[in-house]
Amino acid sequence: SKKGLLSVHTPQWRRGGCRSTLLGVMTSTNMEFGSLVLLIGDFHTPQRKGDVPNCFRELLNTDKIAMVLCTGNVGSKTTEAMLQGIAGEDCKIVAGDADHGFDFPETSVVSVGDFKVGVVHGHQIVPWGDQTALVKCAGRLGVDILVSGHTHKHSVSEVGGTFLVNPGSITGACNALGDFDIVPSFILMSLQGPNVTLYTYEEVNGETQVSKNEFKKGG
């Protein structure tokens, strides 16, 4: 049976992050988190990496996620089916530069609560990962939050009221520049009214490490 992401009642938050074997995003049993969105991508399985880290697999086996936004480079139909199994029709996958044989769109825009969220793989953004170029892309898509990948390095930033989010590579696959020193990661995004909370999950020495960022629309 599926174990909920919100099953931990009192996560042990600490400065710089939280070490946990479960996704401890619930601070009390009565807390409502609004819409939970999984941000994930750059699997490159089996081409560059064998599989998702074991410490992530159980975490993703949940019925608490309302939507999946994937930055692409899934690598296989098996990965595509796994993502669709999490959120069904609310699973949006965009085309990565290595997604040959898939019929994914170049970009995707969805409305979640008070926010419009855009997704693009990121190889189209020149220079790769450049904040100015990403903000321009967000403007073209008309979104408050732009989710992108390709660099395989997670990041969260706010530039002029636009939120830029990169969940990194869920498998820790090497990137297009040949960088093999990649920490596996993904992000869980909680949207509640004008508030955004981003939980970044990293695999470090076989364990899950969690850090949190909070933003407010118009704040």
PDB file of C-alpha atoms in Angstrom:
ATOM      1  CA  SER A   1       0.000   0.000   0.000  1.00  0.00           C
ATOM      2  CA  LYS A   2       1.095   3.554  -0.642  1.00  0.00           C
ATOM      3  CA  LYS A   3       2.659   5.489   2.197  1.00  0.00           C
ATOM      4  CA  GLY A   4       1.834   9.186   2.307  1.00  0.00           C
ATOM      5  CA  LEU A   5       4.395  11.911   1.872  1.00  0.00           C
ATOM      6  CA  LEU A   6       2.709  13.630   4.785  1.00  0.00           C
ATOM      7  CA  SER A   7       2.941  10.732   7.202  1.00  0.00           C
ATOM      8  CA  VAL A   8       5.626  12.294   9.395  1.00  0.00           C
ATOM      9  CA  HIS A   9       3.951  14.409  12.071  1.00  0.00           C
ATOM     10  CA  THR A  10       6.932  16.400  13.372  1.00  0.00           C
ATOM     11  CA  PRO A  11       9.867  16.554  10.963  1.00  0.00           C
ATOM     12  CA  GLN A  12      13.212  17.302  12.594  1.00  0.00           C
ATOM     13  CA  TRP A  13      14.004  20.548  10.809  1.00  0.00           C
ATOM     14  CA  ARG A  14      17.476  21.939  11.373  1.00  0.00           C
ATOM     15  CA  ARG A  15      19.522  24.779   9.944  1.00  0.00           C
ATOM     16  CA  GLY A  16      20.605  23.967   6.410  1.00  0.00           C
ATOM     17  CA  GLY A  17      18.133  21.143   5.965  1.00  0.00           C
ATOM     18  CA  CYS A  18      16.623  18.062   7.516  1.00  0.00           C
ATOM     19  CA  ARG A  19      17.771  14.453   7.431  1.00  0.00           C
ATOM     20  CA  SER A  20      14.898  12.029   7.252  1.00  0.00           C
ATOM     21  CA  THR A  21      13.932   8.690   5.757  1.00  0.00           C
ATOM     22  CA  LEU A  22      10.422   9.970   5.001  1.00  0.00           C
ATOM     23  CA  LEU A  23       9.141  13.150   3.397  1.00  0.00           C
ATOM     24  CA  GLY A  24       8.481  15.083   6.587  1.00  0.00           C
ATOM     25  CA  VAL A  25       6.593  18.032   5.206  1.00  0.00           C
ATOM     26  CA  MET A  26       3.828  17.997   7.795  1.00  0.00           C
ATOM     27  CA  THR A  27       4.332  20.017  10.944  1.00  0.00           C
ATOM     28  CA  SER A  28       1.068  18.886  12.515  1.00  0.00           C
ATOM     29  CA  THR A  29      -1.614  16.351  11.757  1.00  0.00           C
ATOM     30  CA  ASN A  30      -4.142  19.130  11.118  1.00  0.00           C
ATOM     31  CA  MET A  31      -2.093  21.200   8.686  1.00  0.00           C
ATOM     32  CA  GLU A  32      -3.509  21.612   5.200  1.00  0.00           C
ATOM     33  CA  PHE A  33      -0.935  21.892   2.438  1.00  0.00           C
ATOM     34  CA  GLY A  34      -3.117  22.906  -0.486  1.00  0.00           C
ATOM     35  CA  SER A  35      -1.849  21.569  -3.795  1.00  0.00           C
ATOM     36  CA  LEU A  36       1.227  19.329  -3.726  1.00  0.00           C
ATOM     37  CA  VAL A  37       3.182  19.270  -6.954  1.00  0.00           C
ATOM     38  CA  LEU A  38       6.128  16.973  -7.680  1.00  0.00           C
ATOM     39  CA  LEU A  39       8.905  18.634  -9.705  1.00  0.00           C
ATOM     40  CA  ILE A  40      11.187  16.024 -11.210  1.00  0.00           C
ATOM     41  CA  GLY A  41      13.262  15.240 -14.281  1.00  0.00           C
ATOM     42  CA  ASP A  42      16.509  14.379 -16.053  1.00  0.00           C
ATOM     43  CA  PHE A  43      16.278  10.643 -15.339  1.00  0.00           C
ATOM     44  CA  HIS A  44      18.349   9.533 -18.347  1.00  0.00           C
ATOM     45  CA  THR A  45      17.560   5.915 -17.477  1.00  0.00           C
ATOM     46  CA  PRO A  46      18.928   3.575 -18.599  1.00  0.00           C
ATOM     47  CA  GLN A  47      21.244   5.557 -20.905  1.00  0.00           C
ATOM     48  CA  ARG A  48      23.286   7.419 -18.286  1.00  0.00           C
ATOM     49  CA  LYS A  49      22.054   6.079 -14.940  1.00  0.00           C
ATOM     50  CA  GLY A  50      20.550   2.829 -13.782  1.00  0.00           C
ATOM     51  CA  ASP A  51      17.651   3.906 -11.605  1.00  0.00           C
ATOM     52  CA  VAL A  52      16.219   6.281  -9.036  1.00  0.00           C
ATOM     53  CA  PRO A  53      18.043   6.044  -5.663  1.00  0.00           C
ATOM     54  CA  ASN A  54      16.445   3.524  -3.320  1.00  0.00           C
ATOM     55  CA  CYS A  55      15.864   6.157  -0.642  1.00  0.00           C
ATOM     56  CA  PHE A  56      13.676   8.105  -3.119  1.00  0.00           C
ATOM     57  CA  ARG A  57      11.621   5.217  -4.440  1.00  0.00           C
ATOM     58  CA  GLU A  58       9.483   4.717  -1.342  1.00  0.00           C
ATOM     59  CA  LEU A  59       9.009   8.466  -0.995  1.00  0.00           C
ATOM     60  CA  LEU A  60       7.473   8.683  -4.455  1.00  0.00           C
ATOM     61  CA  ASN A  61       5.090   5.814  -3.750  1.00  0.00           C
ATOM     62  CA  THR A  62       2.252   7.997  -2.489  1.00  0.00           C
ATOM     63  CA  ASP A  63      -1.245   9.199  -3.310  1.00  0.00           C
ATOM     64  CA  LYS A  64      -0.698  12.651  -1.794  1.00  0.00           C
ATOM     65  CA  ILE A  65       0.690  14.295  -4.940  1.00  0.00           C
ATOM     66  CA  ALA A  66      -1.905  16.189  -6.996  1.00  0.00           C
ATOM     67  CA  MET A  67       0.299  16.934 -10.003  1.00  0.00           C
ATOM     68  CA  VAL A  68       3.621  15.964 -11.564  1.00  0.00           C
ATOM     69  CA  LEU A  69       5.654  18.450 -13.593  1.00  0.00           C
ATOM     70  CA  CYS A  70       8.573  16.741 -15.301  1.00  0.00           C
ATOM     71  CA  THR A  71      11.397  18.599 -17.041  1.00  0.00           C
ATOM     72  CA  GLY A  72      11.955  15.729 -19.474  1.00  0.00           C
ATOM     73  CA  ASN A  73      14.744  13.338 -20.416  1.00  0.00           C
ATOM     74  CA  VAL A  74      12.795  10.438 -18.960  1.00  0.00           C
ATOM     75  CA  GLY A  75      14.846   7.904 -20.908  1.00  0.00           C
ATOM     76  CA  SER A  76      12.254   5.145 -21.160  1.00  0.00           C
ATOM     77  CA  LYS A  77       8.565   4.341 -21.457  1.00  0.00           C
ATOM     78  CA  THR A  78       8.814   2.695 -18.032  1.00  0.00           C
ATOM     79  CA  THR A  79       9.739   6.016 -16.451  1.00  0.00           C
ATOM     80  CA  GLU A  80       6.935   7.775 -18.324  1.00  0.00           C
ATOM     81  CA  ALA A  81       4.426   5.215 -17.033  1.00  0.00           C
ATOM     82  CA  MET A  82       5.744   5.558 -13.480  1.00  0.00           C
ATOM     83  CA  LEU A  83       5.202   9.323 -13.546  1.00  0.00           C
ATOM     84  CA  GLN A  84       1.730   8.965 -15.040  1.00  0.00           C
ATOM     85  CA  GLY A  85       0.924   6.470 -12.306  1.00  0.00           C
ATOM     86  CA  ILE A  86       1.545   9.135  -9.671  1.00  0.00           C
ATOM     87  CA  ALA A  87      -0.811  11.822 -11.006  1.00  0.00           C
ATOM     88  CA  GLY A  88      -2.669  10.423 -14.022  1.00  0.00           C
ATOM     89  CA  GLU A  89      -3.865  13.158 -16.373  1.00  0.00           C
ATOM     90  CA  ASP A  90      -2.229  15.759 -14.139  1.00  0.00           C
ATOM     91  CA  CYS A  91       1.211  14.497 -15.143  1.00  0.00           C
ATOM     92  CA  LYS A  92       2.862  17.001 -17.488  1.00  0.00           C
ATOM     93  CA  ILE A  93       6.129  16.012 -19.179  1.00  0.00           C
ATOM     94  CA  VAL A  94       8.030  18.306 -21.546  1.00  0.00           C
ATOM     95  CA  ALA A  95      10.529  17.228 -24.170  1.00  0.00           C
ATOM     96  CA  GLY A  96      14.163  17.002 -23.176  1.00  0.00           C
ATOM     97  CA  ASP A  97      17.026  17.069 -25.660  1.00  0.00           C
ATOM     98  CA  ALA A  98      17.454  13.295 -25.255  1.00  0.00           C
ATOM     99  CA  ASP A  99      13.754  12.334 -25.415  1.00  0.00           C
ATOM    100  CA  HIS A 100      13.908  10.668 -28.821  1.00  0.00           C
ATOM    101  CA  GLY A 101      10.843   8.664 -29.777  1.00  0.00           C
ATOM    102  CA  PHE A 102       8.524  10.497 -27.389  1.00  0.00           C
ATOM    103  CA  ASP A 103       5.757  12.921 -28.310  1.00  0.00           C
ATOM    104  CA  PHE A 104       6.196  15.412 -25.477  1.00  0.00           C
ATOM    105  CA  PRO A 105       5.459  19.124 -25.950  1.00  0.00           C
ATOM    106  CA  GLU A 106       8.240  21.705 -25.888  1.00  0.00           C
ATOM    107  CA  THR A 107       6.624  23.574 -22.993  1.00  0.00           C
ATOM    108  CA  SER A 108       3.679  23.176 -20.656  1.00  0.00           C
ATOM    109  CA  VAL A 109       1.708  25.777 -18.703  1.00  0.00           C
ATOM    110  CA  VAL A 110      -0.688  24.877 -15.894  1.00  0.00           C
ATOM    111  CA  SER A 111      -2.685  26.798 -13.301  1.00  0.00           C
ATOM    112  CA  VAL A 112      -2.236  25.685  -9.716  1.00  0.00           C
ATOM    113  CA  GLY A 113      -4.127  27.710  -7.133  1.00  0.00           C
ATOM    114  CA  ASP A 114      -3.151  31.378  -7.483  1.00  0.00           C
ATOM    115  CA  PHE A 115      -0.183  30.587  -9.725  1.00  0.00           C
ATOM    116  CA  LYS A 116       0.546  29.917 -13.367  1.00  0.00           C
ATOM    117  CA  VAL A 117       3.412  27.453 -13.641  1.00  0.00           C
ATOM    118  CA  GLY A 118       5.461  26.850 -16.763  1.00  0.00           C
ATOM    119  CA  VAL A 119       7.742  23.919 -17.556  1.00  0.00           C
ATOM    120  CA  VAL A 120      10.548  23.751 -20.094  1.00  0.00           C
ATOM    121  CA  HIS A 121      13.445  21.332 -20.273  1.00  0.00           C
ATOM    122  CA  GLY A 122      16.094  24.029 -20.436  1.00  0.00           C
ATOM    123  CA  HIS A 123      18.373  23.096 -23.337  1.00  0.00           C
ATOM    124  CA  GLN A 124      16.535  25.807 -25.297  1.00  0.00           C
ATOM    125  CA  ILE A 125      17.658  28.438 -22.753  1.00  0.00           C
ATOM    126  CA  VAL A 126      20.957  30.043 -23.814  1.00  0.00           C
ATOM    127  CA  PRO A 127      23.201  30.210 -21.878  1.00  0.00           C
ATOM    128  CA  TRP A 128      22.013  27.085 -20.058  1.00  0.00           C
ATOM    129  CA  GLY A 129      20.605  27.939 -16.633  1.00  0.00           C
ATOM    130  CA  ASP A 130      21.036  31.695 -17.158  1.00  0.00           C
ATOM    131  CA  GLN A 131      18.583  33.539 -14.896  1.00  0.00           C
ATOM    132  CA  THR A 132      18.014  36.455 -17.272  1.00  0.00           C
ATOM    133  CA  ALA A 133      17.186  34.085 -20.123  1.00  0.00           C
ATOM    134  CA  LEU A 134      14.944  32.010 -17.847  1.00  0.00           C
ATOM    135  CA  VAL A 135      13.016  35.105 -16.729  1.00  0.00           C
ATOM    136  CA  LYS A 136      12.490  36.054 -20.391  1.00  0.00           C
ATOM    137  CA  CYS A 137      11.176  32.534 -21.057  1.00  0.00           C
ATOM    138  CA  ALA A 138       8.796  32.863 -18.091  1.00  0.00           C
ATOM    139  CA  GLY A 139       7.592  36.173 -19.535  1.00  0.00           C
ATOM    140  CA  ARG A 140       6.918  34.622 -22.933  1.00  0.00           C
ATOM    141  CA  LEU A 141       4.908  31.859 -21.275  1.00  0.00           C
ATOM    142  CA  GLY A 142       3.134  34.325 -18.971  1.00  0.00           C
ATOM    143  CA  VAL A 143       3.909  32.350 -15.802  1.00  0.00           C
ATOM    144  CA  ASP A 144       4.693  33.173 -12.173  1.00  0.00           C
ATOM    145  CA  ILE A 145       6.851  30.075 -11.691  1.00  0.00           C
ATOM    146  CA  LEU A 146       9.161  28.567 -14.306  1.00  0.00           C
ATOM    147  CA  VAL A 147      10.374  25.003 -13.765  1.00  0.00           C
ATOM    148  CA  SER A 148      13.370  23.964 -15.851  1.00  0.00           C
ATOM    149  CA  GLY A 149      16.081  21.314 -15.884  1.00  0.00           C
ATOM    150  CA  HIS A 150      18.994  20.313 -18.136  1.00  0.00           C
ATOM    151  CA  THR A 151      21.771  21.513 -15.789  1.00  0.00           C
ATOM    152  CA  HIS A 152      21.103  18.545 -13.452  1.00  0.00           C
ATOM    153  CA  LYS A 153      21.753  20.872 -10.483  1.00  0.00           C
ATOM    154  CA  HIS A 154      18.830  21.895  -8.322  1.00  0.00           C
ATOM    155  CA  SER A 155      18.217  25.552  -7.610  1.00  0.00           C
ATOM    156  CA  VAL A 156      15.514  27.885  -6.303  1.00  0.00           C
ATOM    157  CA  SER A 157      15.562  31.630  -6.867  1.00  0.00           C
ATOM    158  CA  GLU A 158      13.339  34.677  -7.264  1.00  0.00           C
ATOM    159  CA  VAL A 159      14.139  37.318  -9.862  1.00  0.00           C
ATOM    160  CA  GLY A 160      11.910  40.384 -10.112  1.00  0.00           C
ATOM    161  CA  GLY A 161       8.859  38.544  -8.802  1.00  0.00           C
ATOM    162  CA  THR A 162       9.383  35.472 -11.005  1.00  0.00           C
ATOM    163  CA  PHE A 163      10.205  32.198  -9.283  1.00  0.00           C
ATOM    164  CA  LEU A 164      12.810  30.026 -11.032  1.00  0.00           C
ATOM    165  CA  VAL A 165      12.947  26.392  -9.938  1.00  0.00           C
ATOM    166  CA  ASN A 166      15.206  23.569 -11.114  1.00  0.00           C
ATOM    167  CA  PRO A 167      14.607  20.173  -9.459  1.00  0.00           C
ATOM    168  CA  GLY A 168      17.935  18.793 -10.715  1.00  0.00           C
ATOM    169  CA  SER A 169      18.388  15.184 -11.790  1.00  0.00           C
ATOM    170  CA  ILE A 170      16.410  12.571  -9.844  1.00  0.00           C
ATOM    171  CA  THR A 171      19.015   9.903 -10.660  1.00  0.00           C
ATOM    172  CA  GLY A 172      22.156  12.013 -10.427  1.00  0.00           C
ATOM    173  CA  ALA A 173      22.939  11.384 -14.091  1.00  0.00           C
ATOM    174  CA  CYS A 174      25.834  13.285 -15.666  1.00  0.00           C
ATOM    175  CA  ASN A 175      24.841  16.410 -17.548  1.00  0.00           C
ATOM    176  CA  ALA A 176      25.488  17.501 -21.125  1.00  0.00           C
ATOM    177  CA  LEU A 177      28.800  19.066 -20.098  1.00  0.00           C
ATOM    178  CA  GLY A 178      30.090  15.715 -18.849  1.00  0.00           C
ATOM    179  CA  ASP A 179      29.867  16.646 -15.164  1.00  0.00           C
ATOM    180  CA  PHE A 180      29.558  13.394 -13.195  1.00  0.00           C
ATOM    181  CA  ASP A 181      29.586  15.060  -9.766  1.00  0.00           C
ATOM    182  CA  ILE A 182      25.785  15.318  -9.634  1.00  0.00           C
ATOM    183  CA  VAL A 183      23.736  14.919  -6.442  1.00  0.00           C
ATOM    184  CA  PRO A 184      20.374  13.175  -7.106  1.00  0.00           C
ATOM    185  CA  SER A 185      17.476  15.492  -6.271  1.00  0.00           C
ATOM    186  CA  PHE A 186      13.839  16.405  -6.791  1.00  0.00           C
ATOM    187  CA  ILE A 187      11.487  19.041  -5.374  1.00  0.00           C
ATOM    188  CA  LEU A 188       8.065  18.890  -3.758  1.00  0.00           C
ATOM    189  CA  MET A 189       6.168  22.159  -4.148  1.00  0.00           C
ATOM    190  CA  SER A 190       3.307  23.138  -1.865  1.00  0.00           C
ATOM    191  CA  LEU A 191       1.008  25.933  -3.051  1.00  0.00           C
ATOM    192  CA  GLN A 192      -1.450  27.529  -0.664  1.00  0.00           C
ATOM    193  CA  GLY A 193      -3.051  30.832  -1.641  1.00  0.00           C
ATOM    194  CA  PRO A 194      -0.234  33.287  -2.432  1.00  0.00           C
ATOM    195  CA  ASN A 195       2.345  31.142  -0.601  1.00  0.00           C
ATOM    196  CA  VAL A 196       4.847  28.735  -2.148  1.00  0.00           C
ATOM    197  CA  THR A 197       6.894  26.270  -0.111  1.00  0.00           C
ATOM    198  CA  LEU A 198       9.567  24.260  -1.889  1.00  0.00           C
ATOM    199  CA  TYR A 199      11.092  21.155  -0.313  1.00  0.00           C
ATOM    200  CA  THR A 200      14.272  20.043  -2.042  1.00  0.00           C
ATOM    201  CA  TYR A 201      15.222  16.393  -1.518  1.00  0.00           C
ATOM    202  CA  GLU A 202      18.802  15.240  -2.059  1.00  0.00           C
ATOM    203  CA  GLU A 203      20.317  11.782  -1.812  1.00  0.00           C
ATOM    204  CA  VAL A 204      23.485  12.035   0.259  1.00  0.00           C
ATOM    205  CA  ASN A 205      25.341   8.825   1.140  1.00  0.00           C
ATOM    206  CA  GLY A 206      22.195   6.759   0.715  1.00  0.00           C
ATOM    207  CA  GLU A 207      20.034   8.995   2.897  1.00  0.00           C
ATOM    208  CA  THR A 208      17.535  11.738   2.129  1.00  0.00           C
ATOM    209  CA  GLN A 209      18.386  15.315   3.061  1.00  0.00           C
ATOM    210  CA  VAL A 210      15.671  17.972   2.915  1.00  0.00           C
ATOM    211  CA  SER A 211      15.883  21.758   2.686  1.00  0.00           C
ATOM    212  CA  LYS A 212      13.063  24.298   2.512  1.00  0.00           C
ATOM    213  CA  ASN A 213      12.469  27.573   0.675  1.00  0.00           C
ATOM    214  CA  GLU A 214       9.424  29.799   1.045  1.00  0.00           C
ATOM    215  CA  PHE A 215       8.117  32.555  -1.238  1.00  0.00           C
ATOM    216  CA  LYS A 216       5.004  34.696  -1.443  1.00  0.00           C
ATOM    217  CA  LYS A 217       3.388  35.998  -4.598  1.00  0.00           C
ATOM    218  CA  GLY A 218       3.663  39.748  -4.643  1.00  0.00           C
ATOM    219  CA  GLY A 219       5.684  39.608  -1.432  1.00  0.00           C
TER     220      GLY A 219
END
